PDB file of C-alpha atoms in Angstrom:
ATOM      1  CA  MET A 219       0.000   0.000   0.000  1.00  0.00           C
ATOM      2  CA  ARG A 220       1.530   3.302  -1.110  1.00  0.00           C
ATOM      3  CA  ILE A 221       1.546   6.375   1.117  1.00  0.00           C
ATOM      4  CA  PRO A 222       0.799   9.732  -0.542  1.00  0.00           C
ATOM      5  CA  LYS A 223       3.298  12.556  -0.241  1.00  0.00           C
ATOM      6  CA  SER A 224       2.805  14.671   2.885  1.00  0.00           C
ATOM      7  CA  LEU A 225       1.179  18.054   2.487  1.00  0.00           C
ATOM      8  CA  LYS A 226       3.043  21.194   3.537  1.00  0.00           C
ATOM      9  CA  LYS A 227       2.149  24.841   3.923  1.00  0.00           C
ATOM     10  CA  GLY A 228       1.763  26.498   0.555  1.00  0.00           C
ATOM     11  CA  ASP A 229       0.463  23.331  -1.132  1.00  0.00           C
ATOM     12  CA  THR A 230      -2.712  23.542  -3.210  1.00  0.00           C
ATOM     13  CA  ILE A 231      -5.843  21.713  -2.091  1.00  0.00           C
ATOM     14  CA  GLY A 232      -8.624  20.767  -4.457  1.00  0.00           C
ATOM     15  CA  LEU A 233     -11.926  21.211  -2.654  1.00  0.00           C
ATOM     16  CA  ILE A 234     -14.665  18.954  -4.035  1.00  0.00           C
ATOM     17  CA  SER A 235     -17.980  17.321  -3.242  1.00  0.00           C
ATOM     18  CA  ALA A 236     -18.435  13.815  -4.583  1.00  0.00           C
ATOM     19  CA  SER A 237     -21.682  13.531  -2.633  1.00  0.00           C
ATOM     20  CA  GLY A 238     -24.168  16.104  -1.347  1.00  0.00           C
ATOM     21  CA  ALA A 239     -24.624  19.774  -2.222  1.00  0.00           C
ATOM     22  CA  THR A 240     -22.834  22.329  -0.064  1.00  0.00           C
ATOM     23  CA  PRO A 241     -24.943  25.061   1.558  1.00  0.00           C
ATOM     24  CA  LYS A 242     -24.037  28.402  -0.052  1.00  0.00           C
ATOM     25  CA  GLU A 243     -23.304  30.056   3.261  1.00  0.00           C
ATOM     26  CA  ALA A 244     -20.868  27.277   4.277  1.00  0.00           C
ATOM     27  CA  LEU A 245     -18.542  27.477   1.259  1.00  0.00           C
ATOM     28  CA  PRO A 246     -16.657  30.731   2.030  1.00  0.00           C
ATOM     29  CA  LYS A 247     -16.224  29.651   5.639  1.00  0.00           C
ATOM     30  CA  ALA A 248     -14.886  26.264   4.535  1.00  0.00           C
ATOM     31  CA  VAL A 249     -12.403  27.864   2.135  1.00  0.00           C
ATOM     32  CA  GLU A 250     -11.240  30.254   4.851  1.00  0.00           C
ATOM     33  CA  ALA A 251     -10.745  27.357   7.288  1.00  0.00           C
ATOM     34  CA  VAL A 252      -8.526  25.466   4.830  1.00  0.00           C
ATOM     35  CA  GLU A 253      -6.563  28.604   3.984  1.00  0.00           C
ATOM     36  CA  LYS A 254      -5.927  29.230   7.691  1.00  0.00           C
ATOM     37  CA  LEU A 255      -4.090  25.902   7.745  1.00  0.00           C
ATOM     38  CA  GLY A 256      -1.623  27.400   5.293  1.00  0.00           C
ATOM     39  CA  PHE A 257      -2.933  25.844   2.084  1.00  0.00           C
ATOM     40  CA  LYS A 258      -4.002  27.398  -1.189  1.00  0.00           C
ATOM     41  CA  VAL A 259      -7.461  26.361  -2.361  1.00  0.00           C
ATOM     42  CA  VAL A 260      -8.904  25.503  -5.757  1.00  0.00           C
ATOM     43  CA  ILE A 261     -12.689  25.380  -5.439  1.00  0.00           C
ATOM     44  CA  GLY A 262     -14.261  22.606  -7.464  1.00  0.00           C
ATOM     45  CA  GLU A 263     -17.408  23.299  -9.453  1.00  0.00           C
ATOM     46  CA  THR A 264     -19.229  20.702  -7.340  1.00  0.00           C
ATOM     47  CA  CYS A 265     -18.841  22.918  -4.275  1.00  0.00           C
ATOM     48  CA  ARG A 266     -21.251  25.388  -5.889  1.00  0.00           C
ATOM     49  CA  GLU A 267     -23.422  23.025  -7.896  1.00  0.00           C
ATOM     50  CA  ARG A 268     -26.746  21.534  -6.841  1.00  0.00           C
ATOM     51  CA  TYR A 269     -28.812  18.806  -8.480  1.00  0.00           C
ATOM     52  CA  GLY A 270     -31.492  18.068  -5.912  1.00  0.00           C
ATOM     53  CA  TYR A 271     -29.663  16.559  -2.954  1.00  0.00           C
ATOM     54  CA  LEU A 272     -26.484  16.005  -5.000  1.00  0.00           C
ATOM     55  CA  ALA A 273     -23.552  18.325  -5.757  1.00  0.00           C
ATOM     56  CA  GLY A 274     -24.274  18.156  -9.462  1.00  0.00           C
ATOM     57  CA  LYS A 275     -25.019  15.225 -11.738  1.00  0.00           C
ATOM     58  CA  ASP A 276     -22.989  12.032 -11.498  1.00  0.00           C
ATOM     59  CA  VAL A 277     -20.903  12.788 -14.604  1.00  0.00           C
ATOM     60  CA  LEU A 278     -19.832  16.166 -13.205  1.00  0.00           C
ATOM     61  CA  ARG A 279     -18.924  14.826  -9.776  1.00  0.00           C
ATOM     62  CA  ALA A 280     -16.935  11.936 -11.256  1.00  0.00           C
ATOM     63  CA  LYS A 281     -15.161  14.199 -13.753  1.00  0.00           C
ATOM     64  CA  GLU A 282     -14.100  16.512 -10.969  1.00  0.00           C
ATOM     65  CA  VAL A 283     -12.616  13.674  -8.932  1.00  0.00           C
ATOM     66  CA  ASN A 284     -10.725  12.473 -12.017  1.00  0.00           C
ATOM     67  CA  ASP A 285      -9.573  15.986 -12.921  1.00  0.00           C
ATOM     68  CA  MET A 286      -8.308  16.761  -9.421  1.00  0.00           C
ATOM     69  CA  PHE A 287      -6.186  13.612  -9.354  1.00  0.00           C
ATOM     70  CA  HIS A 288      -4.928  14.221 -12.891  1.00  0.00           C
ATOM     71  CA  ASP A 289      -3.978  17.872 -12.339  1.00  0.00           C
ATOM     72  CA  PRO A 290      -0.297  18.102 -11.228  1.00  0.00           C
ATOM     73  CA  ALA A 291      -0.994  21.522  -9.676  1.00  0.00           C
ATOM     74  CA  ILE A 292      -3.279  19.902  -7.077  1.00  0.00           C
ATOM     75  CA  ASP A 293      -1.320  18.486  -4.120  1.00  0.00           C
ATOM     76  CA  GLY A 294      -4.224  17.119  -2.060  1.00  0.00           C
ATOM     77  CA  ILE A 295      -7.971  16.641  -2.306  1.00  0.00           C
ATOM     78  CA  PHE A 296     -10.371  17.446   0.537  1.00  0.00           C
ATOM     79  CA  CYS A 297     -14.018  16.377   0.288  1.00  0.00           C
ATOM     80  CA  ILE A 298     -15.908  19.416   1.544  1.00  0.00           C
ATOM     81  CA  ARG A 299     -18.795  17.328   2.938  1.00  0.00           C
ATOM     82  CA  GLY A 300     -20.545  13.970   2.835  1.00  0.00           C
ATOM     83  CA  GLY A 301     -24.265  13.411   2.363  1.00  0.00           C
ATOM     84  CA  TYR A 302     -25.123  10.970  -0.412  1.00  0.00           C
ATOM     85  CA  GLY A 303     -23.878  10.195  -3.888  1.00  0.00           C
ATOM     86  CA  ALA A 304     -20.287   8.925  -3.795  1.00  0.00           C
ATOM     87  CA  THR A 305     -21.343   5.344  -4.537  1.00  0.00           C
ATOM     88  CA  LYS A 306     -23.111   6.505  -7.716  1.00  0.00           C
ATOM     89  CA  ILE A 307     -19.897   7.776  -9.324  1.00  0.00           C
ATOM     90  CA  LEU A 308     -17.708   4.720  -8.652  1.00  0.00           C
ATOM     91  CA  PRO A 309     -18.182   3.227 -12.157  1.00  0.00           C
ATOM     92  CA  LEU A 310     -17.226   6.564 -13.743  1.00  0.00           C
ATOM     93  CA  LEU A 311     -13.801   6.970 -12.131  1.00  0.00           C
ATOM     94  CA  ASP A 312     -10.500   6.382 -13.945  1.00  0.00           C
ATOM     95  CA  TYR A 313      -8.822   4.091 -11.425  1.00  0.00           C
ATOM     96  CA  GLU A 314      -5.734   3.493 -13.563  1.00  0.00           C
ATOM     97  CA  MET A 315      -5.063   7.223 -13.810  1.00  0.00           C
ATOM     98  CA  ILE A 316      -5.871   7.807 -10.140  1.00  0.00           C
ATOM     99  CA  SER A 317      -3.528   4.968  -9.170  1.00  0.00           C
ATOM    100  CA  GLU A 318      -0.727   6.694 -11.070  1.00  0.00           C
ATOM    101  CA  ASN A 319      -1.344   9.968  -9.197  1.00  0.00           C
ATOM    102  CA  PRO A 320      -1.778   9.158  -5.486  1.00  0.00           C
ATOM    103  CA  LYS A 321      -2.528  12.232  -3.369  1.00  0.00           C
ATOM    104  CA  VAL A 322      -3.689  12.941   0.146  1.00  0.00           C
ATOM    105  CA  PHE A 323      -7.447  12.367  -0.035  1.00  0.00           C
ATOM    106  CA  THR A 324      -9.660  13.187   2.951  1.00  0.00           C
ATOM    107  CA  GLY A 325     -13.243  12.944   4.147  1.00  0.00           C
ATOM    108  CA  TYR A 326     -15.581  10.543   5.906  1.00  0.00           C
ATOM    109  CA  SER A 327     -19.207   9.415   6.091  1.00  0.00           C
ATOM    110  CA  ASP A 328     -20.444   9.035   2.482  1.00  0.00           C
ATOM    111  CA  VAL A 329     -16.812   9.406   1.371  1.00  0.00           C
ATOM    112  CA  THR A 330     -16.300   5.880   2.767  1.00  0.00           C
ATOM    113  CA  ALA A 331     -17.275   4.569  -0.690  1.00  0.00           C
ATOM    114  CA  LEU A 332     -14.302   6.362  -2.235  1.00  0.00           C
ATOM    115  CA  HIS A 333     -11.926   5.313   0.546  1.00  0.00           C
ATOM    116  CA  ILE A 334     -12.727   1.654  -0.096  1.00  0.00           C
ATOM    117  CA  ALA A 335     -12.341   2.043  -3.864  1.00  0.00           C
ATOM    118  CA  PHE A 336      -9.044   3.949  -3.706  1.00  0.00           C
ATOM    119  CA  ASN A 337      -7.554   1.645  -1.066  1.00  0.00           C
ATOM    120  CA  GLN A 338      -8.445  -1.508  -2.996  1.00  0.00           C
ATOM    121  CA  LYS A 339      -8.338  -0.497  -6.659  1.00  0.00           C
ATOM    122  CA  CYS A 340      -5.604   2.156  -6.537  1.00  0.00           C
ATOM    123  CA  ASP A 341      -3.459   0.779  -3.703  1.00  0.00           C
ATOM    124  CA  PHE A 342      -2.845   3.961  -1.745  1.00  0.00           C
ATOM    125  CA  VAL A 343      -3.625   5.185   1.761  1.00  0.00           C
ATOM    126  CA  THR A 344      -6.510   7.631   2.266  1.00  0.00           C
ATOM    127  CA  TYR A 345      -7.552   9.624   5.312  1.00  0.00           C
ATOM    128  CA  HIS A 346     -10.785   9.377   7.311  1.00  0.00           C
ATOM    129  CA  THR A 347     -11.021  12.945   8.604  1.00  0.00           C
ATOM    130  CA  PRO A 348     -13.404  15.768   9.488  1.00  0.00           C
ATOM    131  CA  MET A 349     -14.476  17.942   6.563  1.00  0.00           C
ATOM    132  CA  PRO A 350     -14.278  21.663   5.686  1.00  0.00           C
ATOM    133  CA  SER A 351     -17.967  22.603   5.401  1.00  0.00           C
ATOM    134  CA  THR A 352     -19.038  20.593   8.427  1.00  0.00           C
ATOM    135  CA  GLU A 353     -16.567  20.173  11.299  1.00  0.00           C
ATOM    136  CA  PHE A 354     -13.955  22.738  10.170  1.00  0.00           C
ATOM    137  CA  ILE A 355     -16.396  25.625  10.537  1.00  0.00           C
ATOM    138  CA  LYS A 356     -18.009  24.534  13.803  1.00  0.00           C
ATOM    139  CA  PRO A 357     -17.078  26.413  16.984  1.00  0.00           C
ATOM    140  CA  GLU A 358     -16.805  22.973  18.651  1.00  0.00           C
ATOM    141  CA  MET A 359     -13.910  21.995  16.341  1.00  0.00           C
ATOM    142  CA  ASP A 360     -11.343  21.526  19.091  1.00  0.00           C
ATOM    143  CA  GLU A 361      -7.556  21.441  19.367  1.00  0.00           C
ATOM    144  CA  TYR A 362      -7.463  17.628  19.536  1.00  0.00           C
ATOM    145  CA  SER A 363      -9.413  17.262  16.259  1.00  0.00           C
ATOM    146  CA  TRP A 364      -7.309  19.903  14.489  1.00  0.00           C
ATOM    147  CA  SER A 365      -4.072  18.343  15.691  1.00  0.00           C
ATOM    148  CA  SER A 366      -5.100  14.829  14.656  1.00  0.00           C
ATOM    149  CA  PHE A 367      -6.115  16.076  11.205  1.00  0.00           C
ATOM    150  CA  ILE A 368      -2.993  18.150  10.594  1.00  0.00           C
ATOM    151  CA  LYS A 369      -0.649  15.374  11.731  1.00  0.00           C
ATOM    152  CA  SER A 370      -2.374  12.836   9.504  1.00  0.00           C
ATOM    153  CA  VAL A 371      -2.028  14.880   6.299  1.00  0.00           C
ATOM    154  CA  THR A 372       1.337  16.593   6.894  1.00  0.00           C
ATOM    155  CA  ASN A 373       3.273  13.606   8.228  1.00  0.00           C
ATOM    156  CA  THR A 374       1.902  10.754   6.152  1.00  0.00           C
ATOM    157  CA  GLU A 375       4.970   8.505   6.325  1.00  0.00           C
ATOM    158  CA  GLN A 376       5.269   8.589  10.099  1.00  0.00           C
ATOM    159  CA  LYS A 377       5.818   5.118  11.594  1.00  0.00           C
ATOM    160  CA  ASN A 378       5.272   3.536  14.969  1.00  0.00           C
ATOM    161  CA  TYR A 379       2.925   6.085  16.457  1.00  0.00           C
ATOM    162  CA  PHE A 380      -0.270   5.730  18.468  1.00  0.00           C
ATOM    163  CA  LEU A 381      -3.766   6.816  17.497  1.00  0.00           C
ATOM    164  CA  GLU A 382      -4.956   8.123  20.835  1.00  0.00           C
ATOM    165  CA  ASN A 383      -8.322   9.292  22.131  1.00  0.00           C
ATOM    166  CA  PRO A 384      -8.684  12.721  23.761  1.00  0.00           C
ATOM    167  CA  SER A 385      -7.203  12.620  27.262  1.00  0.00           C
ATOM    168  CA  LYS A 386     -10.580  12.427  29.026  1.00  0.00           C
ATOM    169  CA  GLN A 387     -12.111   9.791  26.704  1.00  0.00           C
ATOM    170  CA  GLN A 388     -10.728   6.343  27.314  1.00  0.00           C
ATOM    171  CA  MET A 389     -11.102   3.569  24.769  1.00  0.00           C
ATOM    172  CA  THR A 390     -12.914   0.457  26.003  1.00  0.00           C
ATOM    173  CA  THR A 391     -11.876  -3.140  25.518  1.00  0.00           C
ATOM    174  CA  PHE A 392     -14.907  -5.031  24.254  1.00  0.00           C
ATOM    175  CA  VAL A 393     -13.041  -8.247  23.438  1.00  0.00           C
ATOM    176  CA  ASP A 394      -9.472  -8.627  24.690  1.00  0.00           C
ATOM    177  CA  GLY A 395      -6.508  -9.646  22.578  1.00  0.00           C
ATOM    178  CA  GLU A 396      -4.032  -8.240  20.089  1.00  0.00           C
ATOM    179  CA  ALA A 397      -4.261  -8.111  16.301  1.00  0.00           C
ATOM    180  CA  THR A 398      -2.287  -6.588  13.463  1.00  0.00           C
ATOM    181  CA  GLY A 399      -3.662  -5.838  10.020  1.00  0.00           C
ATOM    182  CA  GLN A 400      -4.517  -3.204   7.456  1.00  0.00           C
ATOM    183  CA  LEU A 401      -7.041  -0.635   8.659  1.00  0.00           C
ATOM    184  CA  VAL A 402     -10.179  -0.520   6.488  1.00  0.00           C
ATOM    185  CA  GLY A 403     -13.798   0.587   6.748  1.00  0.00           C
ATOM    186  CA  GLY A 404     -15.633   3.733   7.752  1.00  0.00           C
ATOM    187  CA  ASN A 405     -19.354   4.417   7.864  1.00  0.00           C
ATOM    188  CA  LEU A 406     -21.305   1.194   8.458  1.00  0.00           C
ATOM    189  CA  SER A 407     -24.096   2.096   6.009  1.00  0.00           C
ATOM    190  CA  LEU A 408     -21.594   2.682   3.197  1.00  0.00           C
ATOM    191  CA  VAL A 409     -19.588  -0.430   4.021  1.00  0.00           C
ATOM    192  CA  VAL A 410     -22.773  -2.496   3.755  1.00  0.00           C
ATOM    193  CA  ALA A 411     -23.760  -0.705   0.529  1.00  0.00           C
ATOM    194  CA  SER A 412     -20.555  -2.003  -1.081  1.00  0.00           C
ATOM    195  CA  LEU A 413     -21.587  -5.641  -0.703  1.00  0.00           C
ATOM    196  CA  GLY A 414     -22.417  -7.460  -3.926  1.00  0.00           C
ATOM    197  CA  THR A 415     -20.801  -4.761  -6.077  1.00  0.00           C
ATOM    198  CA  PRO A 416     -17.430  -4.606  -7.874  1.00  0.00           C
ATOM    199  CA  TYR A 417     -16.378  -2.250  -5.045  1.00  0.00           C
ATOM    200  CA  GLU A 418     -17.155  -4.665  -2.204  1.00  0.00           C
ATOM    201  CA  ILE A 419     -14.987  -4.166   0.859  1.00  0.00           C
ATOM    202  CA  ASP A 420     -12.272  -6.752   1.467  1.00  0.00           C
ATOM    203  CA  THR A 421     -11.842  -7.469   5.187  1.00  0.00           C
ATOM    204  CA  LYS A 422      -9.673 -10.607   4.923  1.00  0.00           C
ATOM    205  CA  ASP A 423      -6.987 -10.440   7.644  1.00  0.00           C
ATOM    206  CA  LYS A 424      -7.767  -6.744   8.155  1.00  0.00           C
ATOM    207  CA  ILE A 425      -8.914  -4.560  11.036  1.00  0.00           C
ATOM    208  CA  LEU A 426     -12.382  -3.162  10.367  1.00  0.00           C
ATOM    209  CA  PHE A 427     -13.378   0.288  11.624  1.00  0.00           C
ATOM    210  CA  LEU A 428     -17.093   1.073  11.861  1.00  0.00           C
ATOM    211  CA  GLU A 429     -19.213   4.090  12.895  1.00  0.00           C
ATOM    212  CA  ASP A 430     -22.590   5.572  11.993  1.00  0.00           C
ATOM    213  CA  ILE A 431     -25.143   8.298  12.669  1.00  0.00           C
ATOM    214  CA  ASP A 432     -28.937   8.631  12.877  1.00  0.00           C
ATOM    215  CA  GLU A 433     -29.711   4.917  12.628  1.00  0.00           C
ATOM    216  CA  TYR A 434     -32.188   3.030  14.778  1.00  0.00           C
ATOM    217  CA  GLU A 435     -30.665   0.233  16.811  1.00  0.00           C
ATOM    218  CA  ARG A 436     -32.526  -2.334  14.723  1.00  0.00           C
ATOM    219  CA  SER A 437     -30.877  -0.849  11.619  1.00  0.00           C
ATOM    220  CA  ILE A 438     -27.440  -1.302  13.184  1.00  0.00           C
ATOM    221  CA  ASP A 439     -28.489  -4.873  14.007  1.00  0.00           C
ATOM    222  CA  ARG A 440     -29.586  -5.486  10.410  1.00  0.00           C
ATOM    223  CA  MET A 441     -26.422  -4.084   8.866  1.00  0.00           C
ATOM    224  CA  LEU A 442     -24.051  -5.915  11.201  1.00  0.00           C
ATOM    225  CA  THR A 443     -26.003  -9.102  10.560  1.00  0.00           C
ATOM    226  CA  GLN A 444     -25.601  -8.562   6.818  1.00  0.00           C
ATOM    227  CA  LEU A 445     -21.838  -8.133   7.236  1.00  0.00           C
ATOM    228  CA  LYS A 446     -21.771 -11.297   9.304  1.00  0.00           C
ATOM    229  CA  LEU A 447     -23.764 -13.322   6.758  1.00  0.00           C
ATOM    230  CA  ALA A 448     -21.503 -12.002   3.977  1.00  0.00           C
ATOM    231  CA  GLY A 449     -18.482 -13.360   5.860  1.00  0.00           C
ATOM    232  CA  LYS A 450     -16.952  -9.916   6.326  1.00  0.00           C
ATOM    233  CA  LEU A 451     -16.857 -10.062  10.122  1.00  0.00           C
ATOM    234  CA  ASN A 452     -15.385 -13.546  10.237  1.00  0.00           C
ATOM    235  CA  ASP A 453     -12.695 -12.487   7.746  1.00  0.00           C
ATOM    236  CA  ALA A 454     -11.485  -9.608   9.924  1.00  0.00           C
ATOM    237  CA  VAL A 455      -8.732 -10.080  12.523  1.00  0.00           C
ATOM    238  CA  GLY A 456      -9.921  -7.179  14.668  1.00  0.00           C
ATOM    239  CA  ILE A 457     -12.604  -4.490  14.919  1.00  0.00           C
ATOM    240  CA  ILE A 458     -12.609  -0.853  16.015  1.00  0.00           C
ATOM    241  CA  LEU A 459     -15.948   0.685  16.967  1.00  0.00           C
ATOM    242  CA  GLY A 460     -16.151   4.469  16.737  1.00  0.00           C
ATOM    243  CA  ALA A 461     -19.008   6.866  17.486  1.00  0.00           C
ATOM    244  CA  TRP A 462     -22.658   5.858  17.104  1.00  0.00           C
ATOM    245  CA  THR A 463     -24.155   9.321  17.071  1.00  0.00           C
ATOM    246  CA  ASN A 464     -27.921   9.525  17.578  1.00  0.00           C
ATOM    247  CA  CYS A 465     -28.209   5.770  17.069  1.00  0.00           C
ATOM    248  CA  GLY A 466     -30.992   4.834  19.449  1.00  0.00           C
ATOM    249  CA  PRO A 467     -34.390   3.189  19.753  1.00  0.00           C
ATOM    250  CA  GLN A 468     -37.136   4.073  17.282  1.00  0.00           C
ATOM    251  CA  ASN A 469     -39.516   4.706  20.178  1.00  0.00           C
ATOM    252  CA  PRO A 470     -37.519   5.983  23.175  1.00  0.00           C
ATOM    253  CA  ASN A 471     -40.680   6.024  25.286  1.00  0.00           C
ATOM    254  CA  HIS A 472     -40.840   2.225  25.009  1.00  0.00           C
ATOM    255  CA  PRO A 473     -37.301   0.944  25.568  1.00  0.00           C
ATOM    256  CA  GLU A 474     -38.662  -2.583  25.947  1.00  0.00           C
ATOM    257  CA  GLU A 475     -39.311  -2.546  22.195  1.00  0.00           C
ATOM    258  CA  SER A 476     -35.639  -2.089  21.370  1.00  0.00           C
ATOM    259  CA  LEU A 477     -32.225  -3.534  22.199  1.00  0.00           C
ATOM    260  CA  LEU A 478     -29.225  -1.607  23.452  1.00  0.00           C
ATOM    261  CA  LEU A 479     -26.320  -1.221  21.043  1.00  0.00           C
ATOM    262  CA  GLN A 480     -24.209  -2.929  23.682  1.00  0.00           C
ATOM    263  CA  THR A 481     -26.512  -5.950  23.507  1.00  0.00           C
ATOM    264  CA  ILE A 482     -26.358  -6.020  19.701  1.00  0.00           C
ATOM    265  CA  PHE A 483     -22.558  -5.886  19.800  1.00  0.00           C
ATOM    266  CA  GLU A 484     -22.475  -8.657  22.398  1.00  0.00           C
ATOM    267  CA  GLU A 485     -24.687 -10.919  20.308  1.00  0.00           C
ATOM    268  CA  ILE A 486     -23.125 -10.296  16.874  1.00  0.00           C
ATOM    269  CA  LEU A 487     -19.536  -9.207  17.461  1.00  0.00           C
ATOM    270  CA  ALA A 488     -18.375 -10.828  20.713  1.00  0.00           C
ATOM    271  CA  PRO A 489     -18.751 -14.428  19.395  1.00  0.00           C
ATOM    272  CA  LEU A 490     -16.219 -13.633  16.664  1.00  0.00           C
ATOM    273  CA  ASN A 491     -13.571 -13.960  19.376  1.00  0.00           C
ATOM    274  CA  ILE A 492     -11.287 -11.364  17.812  1.00  0.00           C
ATOM    275  CA  PRO A 493      -9.903  -8.229  19.516  1.00  0.00           C
ATOM    276  CA  ILE A 494     -12.439  -5.401  19.569  1.00  0.00           C
ATOM    277  CA  LEU A 495     -11.900  -1.853  20.837  1.00  0.00           C
ATOM    278  CA  MET A 496     -14.868   0.455  21.264  1.00  0.00           C
ATOM    279  CA  ASP A 497     -15.549   4.061  22.322  1.00  0.00           C
ATOM    280  CA  VAL A 498     -12.880   5.237  19.877  1.00  0.00           C
ATOM    281  CA  ALA A 499     -13.374   8.966  19.287  1.00  0.00           C
ATOM    282  CA  CYS A 500     -13.903   8.850  15.546  1.00  0.00           C
ATOM    283  CA  GLY A 501     -16.925   9.374  13.331  1.00  0.00           C
ATOM    284  CA  HIS A 502     -19.788  11.854  13.369  1.00  0.00           C
ATOM    285  CA  CYS A 503     -18.548  13.417  16.588  1.00  0.00           C
ATOM    286  CA  LEU A 504     -16.295  16.042  18.083  1.00  0.00           C
ATOM    287  CA  PRO A 505     -13.631  15.600  19.239  1.00  0.00           C
ATOM    288  CA  THR A 506     -12.770  13.241  16.381  1.00  0.00           C
ATOM    289  CA  MET A 507      -9.670  11.301  15.425  1.00  0.00           C
ATOM    290  CA  SER A 508      -8.271  11.172  11.888  1.00  0.00           C
ATOM    291  CA  LEU A 509      -7.476   7.670  10.630  1.00  0.00           C
ATOM    292  CA  PRO A 510      -5.006   6.534   7.941  1.00  0.00           C
ATOM    293  CA  LEU A 511      -7.079   3.977   6.032  1.00  0.00           C
ATOM    294  CA  GLY A 512      -4.830   1.382   4.436  1.00  0.00           C
ATOM    295  CA  ARG A 513      -1.999   1.608   6.964  1.00  0.00           C
ATOM    296  CA  ILE A 514      -0.963  -1.405   9.022  1.00  0.00           C
ATOM    297  CA  ILE A 515      -2.011  -1.057  12.654  1.00  0.00           C
ATOM    298  CA  THR A 516      -1.925  -3.107  15.833  1.00  0.00           C
ATOM    299  CA  ILE A 517      -4.796  -2.985  18.312  1.00  0.00           C
ATOM    300  CA  ASN A 518      -4.169  -4.153  21.870  1.00  0.00           C
ATOM    301  CA  GLY A 519      -7.156  -4.840  24.082  1.00  0.00           C
ATOM    302  CA  GLU A 520      -5.180  -5.155  27.302  1.00  0.00           C
ATOM    303  CA  LEU A 521      -3.414  -1.823  26.825  1.00  0.00           C
ATOM    304  CA  LYS A 522      -6.347  -0.182  25.018  1.00  0.00           C
ATOM    305  CA  THR A 523      -4.074   1.083  22.256  1.00  0.00           C
ATOM    306  CA  ILE A 524      -4.052   1.511  18.474  1.00  0.00           C
ATOM    307  CA  GLU A 525      -0.570   1.761  16.967  1.00  0.00           C
ATOM    308  CA  VAL A 526       0.406   2.460  13.375  1.00  0.00           C
ATOM    309  CA  VAL A 527       3.260  -0.022  12.941  1.00  0.00           C
ATOM    310  CA  GLU A 528       4.037  -0.115   9.220  1.00  0.00           C
TER     311      GLU A 528
END
């Protein structure tokens, strides 16, 4: 797995949306936030385009991804937001060209579809990070989240370092043990959406990271069950569970009609008998950790640690 060249101050960032449309009022703030990091910004057409809930039609969004990778003046590519739509453009991307031009590529949530495709089809590391028109412009965007993001994109070849939670948020050992493998995954809904397609996630001998937002507990149950039946959970050597933001019962006034996420994890994940860390500060949350998808990591349940070891 190749590691893209680290970004440095003065580099040019291509700002795109491969998914949902960006609110007009958020764009100038997002550009300003990226510029404050010391980067120059090229604003993609998709950042201003709207086609219903999408940032332009599929052909436009795919062309912009291709163009940003092909353009030698662009040093890194930041997805400005998630939403929906990245999966729709997967058949339209030039993976051979993209593979020949690896660059720092960031985003999360719906961007999970692109992370999986670039990791597997283009063989380079990508970065699960907060995004310019969402977290970057929030007053809650904290020093921990900024530091984790900046370190991940400006020191890409760093070895033997720990991915640590904020000081007051301890990781939890769900199943003890130690495992080493390539870090893959992202948003659970998008991981499941890859199944049965040419872009299906490969979890064989890998460590699977999962998170989600705004899903009923029964939906989490259904999606994890689908991963299990597809053999994806059994293939993994370890699992990291991030934030499950607003993932609760459909009818909170009748908790007896639902199951706790903890119960669902115990019934579906614990029997796998592989190391599992949970309460990792990453996903639709702040503070949030940035993850190098595709790097080799070791998770240690006894020490509650995640170490990049490659």
